[in-house]
PDB file of N, CA and C in Angstrom:
ATOM      1  N   ALA A   1    -145.909  50.508 -57.045  1.00 42.00           N
ATOM      2  CA  ALA A   1    -145.951  49.166 -56.202  1.00 42.00           C
ATOM      3  C   ALA A   1    -144.440  48.377 -56.054  1.00 42.00           C
ATOM      4  N   PRO A   2    -144.882  47.732 -54.621  1.00 43.00           N
ATOM      5  CA  PRO A   2    -143.689  47.297 -54.599  1.00 43.00           C
ATOM      6  C   PRO A   2    -143.414  45.955 -55.642  1.00 43.00           C
ATOM      7  N   SER A   3    -142.114  45.699 -55.724  1.00 42.00           N
ATOM      8  CA  SER A   3    -141.664  44.287 -56.300  1.00 42.00           C
ATOM      9  C   SER A   3    -140.617  43.373 -55.670  1.00 42.00           C
ATOM     10  N   GLU A   4    -141.099  42.133 -55.523  1.00 42.00           N
ATOM     11  CA  GLU A   4    -140.824  40.974 -54.858  1.00 42.00           C
ATOM     12  C   GLU A   4    -139.356  40.357 -55.543  1.00 42.00           C
ATOM     13  N   ALA A   5    -137.811  40.276 -54.860  1.00 45.00           N
ATOM     14  CA  ALA A   5    -137.129  39.686 -55.266  1.00 45.00           C
ATOM     15  C   ALA A   5    -136.724  38.507 -54.466  1.00 45.00           C
ATOM     16  N   LYS A   6    -136.788  37.113 -54.623  1.00 53.00           N
ATOM     17  CA  LYS A   6    -136.814  35.871 -53.817  1.00 53.00           C
ATOM     18  C   LYS A   6    -137.289  36.589 -52.621  1.00 53.00           C
ATOM     19  N   GLY A   7    -138.537  36.767 -51.978  1.00 54.00           N
ATOM     20  CA  GLY A   7    -139.042  36.878 -51.092  1.00 54.00           C
ATOM     21  C   GLY A   7    -138.803  38.402 -50.362  1.00 54.00           C
ATOM     22  N   CYS A   8    -138.010  39.417 -50.806  1.00 61.00           N
ATOM     23  CA  CYS A   8    -137.634  39.909 -50.505  1.00 61.00           C
ATOM     24  C   CYS A   8    -138.066  41.367 -51.053  1.00 61.00           C
ATOM     25  N   PRO A   9    -138.961  42.274 -50.301  1.00 75.00           N
ATOM     26  CA  PRO A   9    -139.053  43.543 -50.555  1.00 75.00           C
ATOM     27  C   PRO A   9    -138.356  44.308 -51.070  1.00 75.00           C
ATOM     28  N   ILE A  10    -138.264  45.284 -51.924  1.00 86.00           N
ATOM     29  CA  ILE A  10    -137.867  46.038 -52.962  1.00 86.00           C
ATOM     30  C   ILE A  10    -138.955  47.539 -53.322  1.00 86.00           C
ATOM     31  N   ARG A  11    -138.399  48.809 -52.533  1.00 90.00           N
ATOM     32  CA  ARG A  11    -139.264  49.826 -52.776  1.00 90.00           C
ATOM     33  C   ARG A  11    -138.249  51.077 -53.140  1.00 90.00           C
ATOM     34  N   PHE A  12    -138.859  51.588 -54.632  1.00 92.00           N
ATOM     35  CA  PHE A  12    -137.811  52.597 -54.869  1.00 92.00           C
ATOM     36  C   PHE A  12    -138.727  53.755 -55.717  1.00 92.00           C
ATOM     37  N   ALA A  13    -138.672  54.564 -55.457  1.00 94.00           N
ATOM     38  CA  ALA A  13    -138.911  56.276 -55.867  1.00 94.00           C
ATOM     39  C   ALA A  13    -138.123  56.907 -56.459  1.00 94.00           C
ATOM     40  N   PHE A  14    -138.881  58.032 -57.232  1.00 94.00           N
ATOM     41  CA  PHE A  14    -138.078  59.158 -57.725  1.00 94.00           C
ATOM     42  C   PHE A  14    -138.667  59.844 -58.234  1.00 94.00           C
ATOM     43  N   GLU A  15    -138.365  60.987 -57.801  1.00 92.00           N
ATOM     44  CA  GLU A  15    -139.113  62.346 -57.344  1.00 92.00           C
ATOM     45  C   GLU A  15    -138.404  63.629 -57.495  1.00 92.00           C
ATOM     46  N   ASP A  16    -138.524  64.864 -58.450  1.00 92.00           N
ATOM     47  CA  ASP A  16    -137.896  65.812 -58.322  1.00 92.00           C
ATOM     48  C   ASP A  16    -136.735  65.520 -58.430  1.00 92.00           C
ATOM     49  N   ASN A  17    -136.037  64.627 -59.454  1.00 92.00           N
ATOM     50  CA  ASN A  17    -134.215  63.743 -59.190  1.00 92.00           C
ATOM     51  C   ASN A  17    -133.977  63.887 -58.456  1.00 92.00           C
ATOM     52  N   VAL A  18    -134.503  62.569 -57.302  1.00 95.00           N
ATOM     53  CA  VAL A  18    -133.640  62.168 -56.402  1.00 95.00           C
ATOM     54  C   VAL A  18    -134.548  60.715 -56.226  1.00 95.00           C
ATOM     55  N   PHE A  19    -133.782  60.040 -56.195  1.00 93.00           N
ATOM     56  CA  PHE A  19    -133.792  58.456 -56.454  1.00 93.00           C
ATOM     57  C   PHE A  19    -133.770  58.314 -54.795  1.00 93.00           C
ATOM     58  N   LYS A  20    -134.743  57.590 -54.653  1.00 95.00           N
ATOM     59  CA  LYS A  20    -135.565  57.023 -52.994  1.00 95.00           C
ATOM     60  C   LYS A  20    -134.939  55.597 -53.005  1.00 95.00           C
ATOM     61  N   VAL A  21    -134.499  55.025 -51.953  1.00 93.00           N
ATOM     62  CA  VAL A  21    -134.069  53.505 -51.653  1.00 93.00           C
ATOM     63  C   VAL A  21    -135.219  53.765 -50.313  1.00 93.00           C
ATOM     64  N   VAL A  22    -136.494  53.313 -50.358  1.00 91.00           N
ATOM     65  CA  VAL A  22    -137.334  52.958 -49.842  1.00 91.00           C
ATOM     66  C   VAL A  22    -137.438  51.662 -48.773  1.00 91.00           C
ATOM     67  N   GLN A  23    -136.890  50.665 -49.403  1.00 88.00           N
ATOM     68  CA  GLN A  23    -137.042  49.372 -48.604  1.00 88.00           C
ATOM     69  C   GLN A  23    -136.122  48.551 -49.669  1.00 88.00           C
ATOM     70  N   LEU A  24    -134.920  48.606 -48.900  1.00 91.00           N
ATOM     71  CA  LEU A  24    -134.663  46.877 -49.842  1.00 91.00           C
ATOM     72  C   LEU A  24    -133.190  46.476 -48.955  1.00 91.00           C
ATOM     73  N   ALA A  25    -134.004  44.560 -48.964  1.00 90.00           N
ATOM     74  CA  ALA A  25    -132.916  44.094 -47.940  1.00 90.00           C
ATOM     75  C   ALA A  25    -132.424  42.939 -48.991  1.00 90.00           C
ATOM     76  N   LEU A  26    -131.080  42.951 -48.890  1.00 87.00           N
ATOM     77  CA  LEU A  26    -129.924  41.821 -49.154  1.00 87.00           C
ATOM     78  C   LEU A  26    -129.691  40.904 -48.194  1.00 87.00           C
ATOM     79  N   THR A  27    -129.746  39.564 -48.976  1.00 87.00           N
ATOM     80  CA  THR A  27    -129.668  38.161 -48.010  1.00 87.00           C
ATOM     81  C   THR A  27    -129.035  37.073 -48.946  1.00 87.00           C
ATOM     82  N   GLY A  28    -128.053  36.812 -48.006  1.00 86.00           N
ATOM     83  CA  GLY A  28    -127.513  35.278 -48.317  1.00 86.00           C
ATOM     84  C   GLY A  28    -126.382  35.369 -47.422  1.00 86.00           C
ATOM     85  N   GLU A  29    -125.542  33.920 -47.760  1.00 86.00           N
ATOM     86  CA  GLU A  29    -124.748  33.729 -47.092  1.00 86.00           C
ATOM     87  C   GLU A  29    -124.297  33.971 -45.889  1.00 86.00           C
ATOM     88  N   ASN A  30    -124.555  34.169 -44.402  1.00 87.00           N
ATOM     89  CA  ASN A  30    -123.874  35.273 -43.289  1.00 87.00           C
ATOM     90  C   ASN A  30    -124.494  36.556 -43.287  1.00 87.00           C
ATOM     91  N   THR A  31    -125.188  37.037 -44.416  1.00 89.00           N
ATOM     92  CA  THR A  31    -125.373  37.763 -45.037  1.00 89.00           C
ATOM     93  C   THR A  31    -127.412  38.284 -44.724  1.00 89.00           C
ATOM     94  N   LYS A  32    -127.756  39.832 -43.920  1.00 91.00           N
ATOM     95  CA  LYS A  32    -128.871  40.102 -43.792  1.00 91.00           C
ATOM     96  C   LYS A  32    -128.566  41.744 -43.963  1.00 91.00           C
ATOM     97  N   LEU A  33    -129.025  42.586 -44.974  1.00 89.00           N
ATOM     98  CA  LEU A  33    -129.097  44.033 -44.918  1.00 89.00           C
ATOM     99  C   LEU A  33    -129.841  44.663 -44.930  1.00 89.00           C
ATOM    100  N   THR A  34    -130.255  45.695 -44.304  1.00 92.00           N
ATOM    101  CA  THR A  34    -131.310  46.776 -45.147  1.00 92.00           C
ATOM    102  C   THR A  34    -130.537  47.378 -45.230  1.00 92.00           C
ATOM    103  N   VAL A  35    -131.119  48.490 -46.779  1.00 92.00           N
ATOM    104  CA  VAL A  35    -130.613  49.796 -47.347  1.00 92.00           C
ATOM    105  C   VAL A  35    -132.148  50.521 -47.604  1.00 92.00           C
ATOM    106  N   SER A  36    -131.490  52.221 -47.265  1.00 93.00           N
ATOM    107  CA  SER A  36    -132.272  52.832 -47.513  1.00 93.00           C
ATOM    108  C   SER A  36    -131.831  54.018 -47.428  1.00 93.00           C
ATOM    109  N   GLY A  37    -132.569  55.059 -47.952  1.00 95.00           N
ATOM    110  CA  GLY A  37    -132.103  56.430 -48.274  1.00 95.00           C
ATOM    111  C   GLY A  37    -131.800  56.970 -49.706  1.00 95.00           C
ATOM    112  N   GLN A  38    -131.173  57.975 -50.125  1.00 95.00           N
ATOM    113  CA  GLN A  38    -131.433  58.758 -51.312  1.00 95.00           C
ATOM    114  C   GLN A  38    -130.420  58.849 -51.939  1.00 95.00           C
ATOM    115  N   VAL A  39    -130.123  59.122 -53.256  1.00 93.00           N
ATOM    116  CA  VAL A  39    -129.041  60.073 -54.896  1.00 93.00           C
ATOM    117  C   VAL A  39    -129.974  60.982 -55.654  1.00 93.00           C
ATOM    118  N   ASP A  40    -129.542  62.136 -54.416  1.00 94.00           N
ATOM    119  CA  ASP A  40    -130.191  63.209 -55.414  1.00 94.00           C
ATOM    120  C   ASP A  40    -129.254  63.723 -56.595  1.00 94.00           C
ATOM    121  N   SER A  41    -129.802  63.337 -57.594  1.00 90.00           N
ATOM    122  CA  SER A  41    -128.784  63.309 -58.947  1.00 90.00           C
ATOM    123  C   SER A  41    -128.861  65.318 -59.140  1.00 90.00           C
ATOM    124  N   ALA A  42    -129.442  66.259 -58.519  1.00 89.00           N
ATOM    125  CA  ALA A  42    -129.793  67.427 -59.322  1.00 89.00           C
ATOM    126  C   ALA A  42    -128.249  68.222 -58.408  1.00 89.00           C
ATOM    127  N   ASN A  43    -128.199  67.506 -56.985  1.00 89.00           N
ATOM    128  CA  ASN A  43    -127.046  68.212 -56.328  1.00 89.00           C
ATOM    129  C   ASN A  43    -125.819  67.590 -56.097  1.00 89.00           C
ATOM    130  N   ARG A  44    -126.033  66.140 -56.653  1.00 90.00           N
ATOM    131  CA  ARG A  44    -125.017  65.122 -56.581  1.00 90.00           C
ATOM    132  C   ARG A  44    -124.653  64.710 -55.138  1.00 90.00           C
ATOM    133  N   GLN A  45    -125.345  64.526 -54.626  1.00 92.00           N
ATOM    134  CA  GLN A  45    -125.138  64.112 -53.019  1.00 92.00           C
ATOM    135  C   GLN A  45    -126.129  62.684 -53.193  1.00 92.00           C
ATOM    136  N   ILE A  46    -125.175  61.642 -51.957  1.00 93.00           N
ATOM    137  CA  ILE A  46    -125.840  60.716 -51.426  1.00 93.00           C
ATOM    138  C   ILE A  46    -126.049  60.368 -50.065  1.00 93.00           C
ATOM    139  N   ASN A  47    -126.391  60.144 -49.873  1.00 94.00           N
ATOM    140  CA  ASN A  47    -127.209  59.814 -48.547  1.00 94.00           C
ATOM    141  C   ASN A  47    -127.813  58.533 -48.500  1.00 94.00           C
ATOM    142  N   LEU A  48    -127.283  57.343 -47.965  1.00 92.00           N
ATOM    143  CA  LEU A  48    -127.691  55.888 -47.891  1.00 92.00           C
ATOM    144  C   LEU A  48    -127.144  55.400 -46.560  1.00 92.00           C
ATOM    145  N   ASP A  49    -127.916  54.503 -46.366  1.00 93.00           N
ATOM    146  CA  ASP A  49    -127.856  53.698 -44.995  1.00 93.00           C
ATOM    147  C   ASP A  49    -127.762  52.149 -44.983  1.00 93.00           C
ATOM    148  N   ALA A  50    -126.808  51.831 -44.472  1.00 91.00           N
ATOM    149  CA  ALA A  50    -127.067  50.350 -44.386  1.00 91.00           C
ATOM    150  C   ALA A  50    -126.858  49.497 -42.778  1.00 91.00           C
ATOM    151  N   ASN A  51    -127.494  48.178 -42.526  1.00 93.00           N
ATOM    152  CA  ASN A  51    -127.585  47.912 -41.187  1.00 93.00           C
ATOM    153  C   ASN A  51    -127.619  46.568 -41.396  1.00 93.00           C
ATOM    154  N   GLY A  52    -127.183  45.780 -40.614  1.00 93.00           N
ATOM    155  CA  GLY A  52    -127.347  44.450 -40.401  1.00 93.00           C
ATOM    156  C   GLY A  52    -126.623  43.704 -40.493  1.00 93.00           C
ATOM    157  N   GLN A  53    -126.393  42.281 -40.679  1.00 93.00           N
ATOM    158  CA  GLN A  53    -125.274  41.680 -41.206  1.00 93.00           C
ATOM    159  C   GLN A  53    -124.641  41.411 -41.898  1.00 93.00           C
ATOM    160  N   ALA A  54    -123.238  40.989 -42.297  1.00 89.00           N
ATOM    161  CA  ALA A  54    -122.628  41.050 -43.867  1.00 89.00           C
ATOM    162  C   ALA A  54    -121.402  40.326 -43.540  1.00 89.00           C
ATOM    163  N   ASN A  55    -121.609  39.257 -44.698  1.00 91.00           N
ATOM    164  CA  ASN A  55    -120.460  38.136 -44.595  1.00 91.00           C
ATOM    165  C   ASN A  55    -119.183  39.254 -44.645  1.00 91.00           C
ATOM    166  N   LEU A  56    -118.191  38.087 -44.364  1.00 89.00           N
ATOM    167  CA  LEU A  56    -116.704  39.299 -44.589  1.00 89.00           C
ATOM    168  C   LEU A  56    -116.242  38.624 -45.821  1.00 89.00           C
ATOM    169  N   ALA A  57    -116.179  37.463 -46.041  1.00 87.00           N
ATOM    170  CA  ALA A  57    -115.895  37.255 -47.234  1.00 87.00           C
ATOM    171  C   ALA A  57    -115.710  38.238 -48.344  1.00 87.00           C
ATOM    172  N   ILE A  58    -116.868  39.130 -48.661  1.00 83.00           N
ATOM    173  CA  ILE A  58    -117.490  40.435 -49.487  1.00 83.00           C
ATOM    174  C   ILE A  58    -115.667  40.986 -49.518  1.00 83.00           C
ATOM    175  N   ILE A  59    -115.049  41.523 -48.651  1.00 81.00           N
ATOM    176  CA  ILE A  59    -114.020  41.699 -48.322  1.00 81.00           C
ATOM    177  C   ILE A  59    -112.802  41.827 -49.793  1.00 81.00           C
ATOM    178  N   GLN A  60    -112.568  40.138 -50.411  1.00 83.00           N
ATOM    179  CA  GLN A  60    -112.027  39.658 -50.962  1.00 83.00           C
ATOM    180  C   GLN A  60    -112.357  40.062 -52.690  1.00 83.00           C
ATOM    181  N   LEU A  61    -113.887  40.565 -52.655  1.00 81.00           N
ATOM    182  CA  LEU A  61    -113.570  40.824 -54.157  1.00 81.00           C
ATOM    183  C   LEU A  61    -113.133  42.629 -54.229  1.00 81.00           C
ATOM    184  N   PHE A  62    -112.622  43.137 -53.403  1.00 81.00           N
ATOM    185  CA  PHE A  62    -112.379  44.524 -53.423  1.00 81.00           C
ATOM    186  C   PHE A  62    -110.759  44.357 -52.843  1.00 81.00           C
ATOM    187  N   TYR A  63    -110.600  43.234 -52.709  1.00 86.00           N
ATOM    188  CA  TYR A  63    -108.866  43.363 -52.397  1.00 86.00           C
ATOM    189  C   TYR A  63    -108.499  41.841 -51.797  1.00 86.00           C
ATOM    190  N   PRO A  64    -108.275  41.153 -53.527  1.00 87.00           N
ATOM    191  CA  PRO A  64    -108.125  39.875 -53.626  1.00 87.00           C
ATOM    192  C   PRO A  64    -106.614  39.134 -52.935  1.00 87.00           C
ATOM    193  N   GLY A  65    -106.256  40.095 -52.306  1.00 90.00           N
ATOM    194  CA  GLY A  65    -105.029  39.771 -51.701  1.00 90.00           C
ATOM    195  C   GLY A  65    -105.454  39.288 -49.689  1.00 90.00           C
ATOM    196  N   VAL A  66    -106.709  39.691 -49.549  1.00 88.00           N
ATOM    197  CA  VAL A  66    -106.774  39.699 -48.425  1.00 88.00           C
ATOM    198  C   VAL A  66    -108.067  38.547 -47.932  1.00 88.00           C
ATOM    199  N   SER A  67    -107.875  37.793 -46.963  1.00 88.00           N
ATOM    200  CA  SER A  67    -108.411  36.173 -46.486  1.00 88.00           C
ATOM    201  C   SER A  67    -109.340  36.506 -45.504  1.00 88.00           C
ATOM    202  N   ALA A  68    -111.045  36.433 -45.507  1.00 87.00           N
ATOM    203  CA  ALA A  68    -111.411  36.762 -44.419  1.00 87.00           C
ATOM    204  C   ALA A  68    -113.063  35.743 -44.722  1.00 87.00           C
ATOM    205  N   ASP A  69    -113.296  35.939 -43.312  1.00 87.00           N
ATOM    206  CA  ASP A  69    -114.829  34.454 -43.675  1.00 87.00           C
ATOM    207  C   ASP A  69    -115.232  35.070 -42.174  1.00 87.00           C
ATOM    208  N   GLY A  70    -116.682  34.840 -41.765  1.00 89.00           N
ATOM    209  CA  GLY A  70    -117.139  34.691 -40.688  1.00 89.00           C
ATOM    210  C   GLY A  70    -118.194  36.098 -40.890  1.00 89.00           C
ATOM    211  N   ALA A  71    -118.829  36.526 -40.127  1.00 89.00           N
ATOM    212  CA  ALA A  71    -119.726  37.465 -39.911  1.00 89.00           C
ATOM    213  C   ALA A  71    -119.447  39.088 -39.466  1.00 89.00           C
ATOM    214  N   ALA A  72    -119.845  39.746 -39.486  1.00 90.00           N
ATOM    215  CA  ALA A  72    -120.057  41.041 -39.032  1.00 90.00           C
ATOM    216  C   ALA A  72    -121.711  41.656 -38.851  1.00 90.00           C
ATOM    217  N   THR A  73    -121.441  42.523 -37.673  1.00 93.00           N
ATOM    218  CA  THR A  73    -122.549  43.317 -37.387  1.00 93.00           C
ATOM    219  C   THR A  73    -122.453  44.701 -38.474  1.00 93.00           C
ATOM    220  N   VAL A  74    -123.083  45.095 -39.473  1.00 89.00           N
ATOM    221  CA  VAL A  74    -122.730  46.162 -40.018  1.00 89.00           C
ATOM    222  C   VAL A  74    -123.970  47.558 -39.946  1.00 89.00           C
ATOM    223  N   ARG A  75    -123.218  48.868 -39.622  1.00 92.00           N
ATOM    224  CA  ARG A  75    -124.052  49.876 -39.794  1.00 92.00           C
ATOM    225  C   ARG A  75    -123.439  50.630 -40.250  1.00 92.00           C
ATOM    226  N   ALA A  76    -123.405  51.197 -41.223  1.00 89.00           N
ATOM    227  CA  ALA A  76    -122.999  52.119 -41.911  1.00 89.00           C
ATOM    228  C   ALA A  76    -123.475  53.082 -42.875  1.00 89.00           C
ATOM    229  N   THR A  77    -123.108  54.389 -43.042  1.00 91.00           N
ATOM    230  CA  THR A  77    -123.714  55.647 -44.106  1.00 91.00           C
ATOM    231  C   THR A  77    -122.499  56.212 -44.341  1.00 91.00           C
ATOM    232  N   LEU A  78    -123.485  56.433 -46.137  1.00 87.00           N
ATOM    233  CA  LEU A  78    -122.761  57.358 -46.763  1.00 87.00           C
ATOM    234  C   LEU A  78    -123.629  58.646 -46.883  1.00 87.00           C
ATOM    235  N   ALA A  79    -122.595  59.594 -46.420  1.00 88.00           N
ATOM    236  CA  ALA A  79    -123.463  60.609 -47.189  1.00 88.00           C
ATOM    237  C   ALA A  79    -122.299  61.854 -46.557  1.00 88.00           C
ATOM    238  N   PRO A  80    -122.969  63.077 -47.238  1.00 83.00           N
ATOM    239  CA  PRO A  80    -121.820  64.170 -47.228  1.00 83.00           C
ATOM    240  C   PRO A  80    -121.375  64.296 -46.005  1.00 83.00           C
ATOM    241  N   GLY A  81    -120.167  64.526 -45.677  1.00 69.00           N
ATOM    242  CA  GLY A  81    -119.931  65.201 -44.044  1.00 69.00           C
ATOM    243  C   GLY A  81    -120.000  64.323 -42.828  1.00 69.00           C
ATOM    244  N   ALA A  82    -120.496  62.832 -43.556  1.00 59.00           N
ATOM    245  CA  ALA A  82    -120.163  61.589 -42.247  1.00 59.00           C
ATOM    246  C   ALA A  82    -119.317  60.992 -41.916  1.00 59.00           C
TER     247      ALA A  82
END
């Protein structure tokens, strides 16, 4: 059954060593992303998609010397060969 976190539906599934992100919504200041896909632990493969708006200030978490603000439209895929 789906669970709710701050009004955002989150649905995960795990079957045959595959963790599926059925529905995940990330929201925050200048951020509204949906994430879906799967992680196959048996074959050690990740296939995830993220789409929506993202706050550019998050770049500072990974690169402290960089200053960024505003929002960007994001369409990203993390997958073998992508």
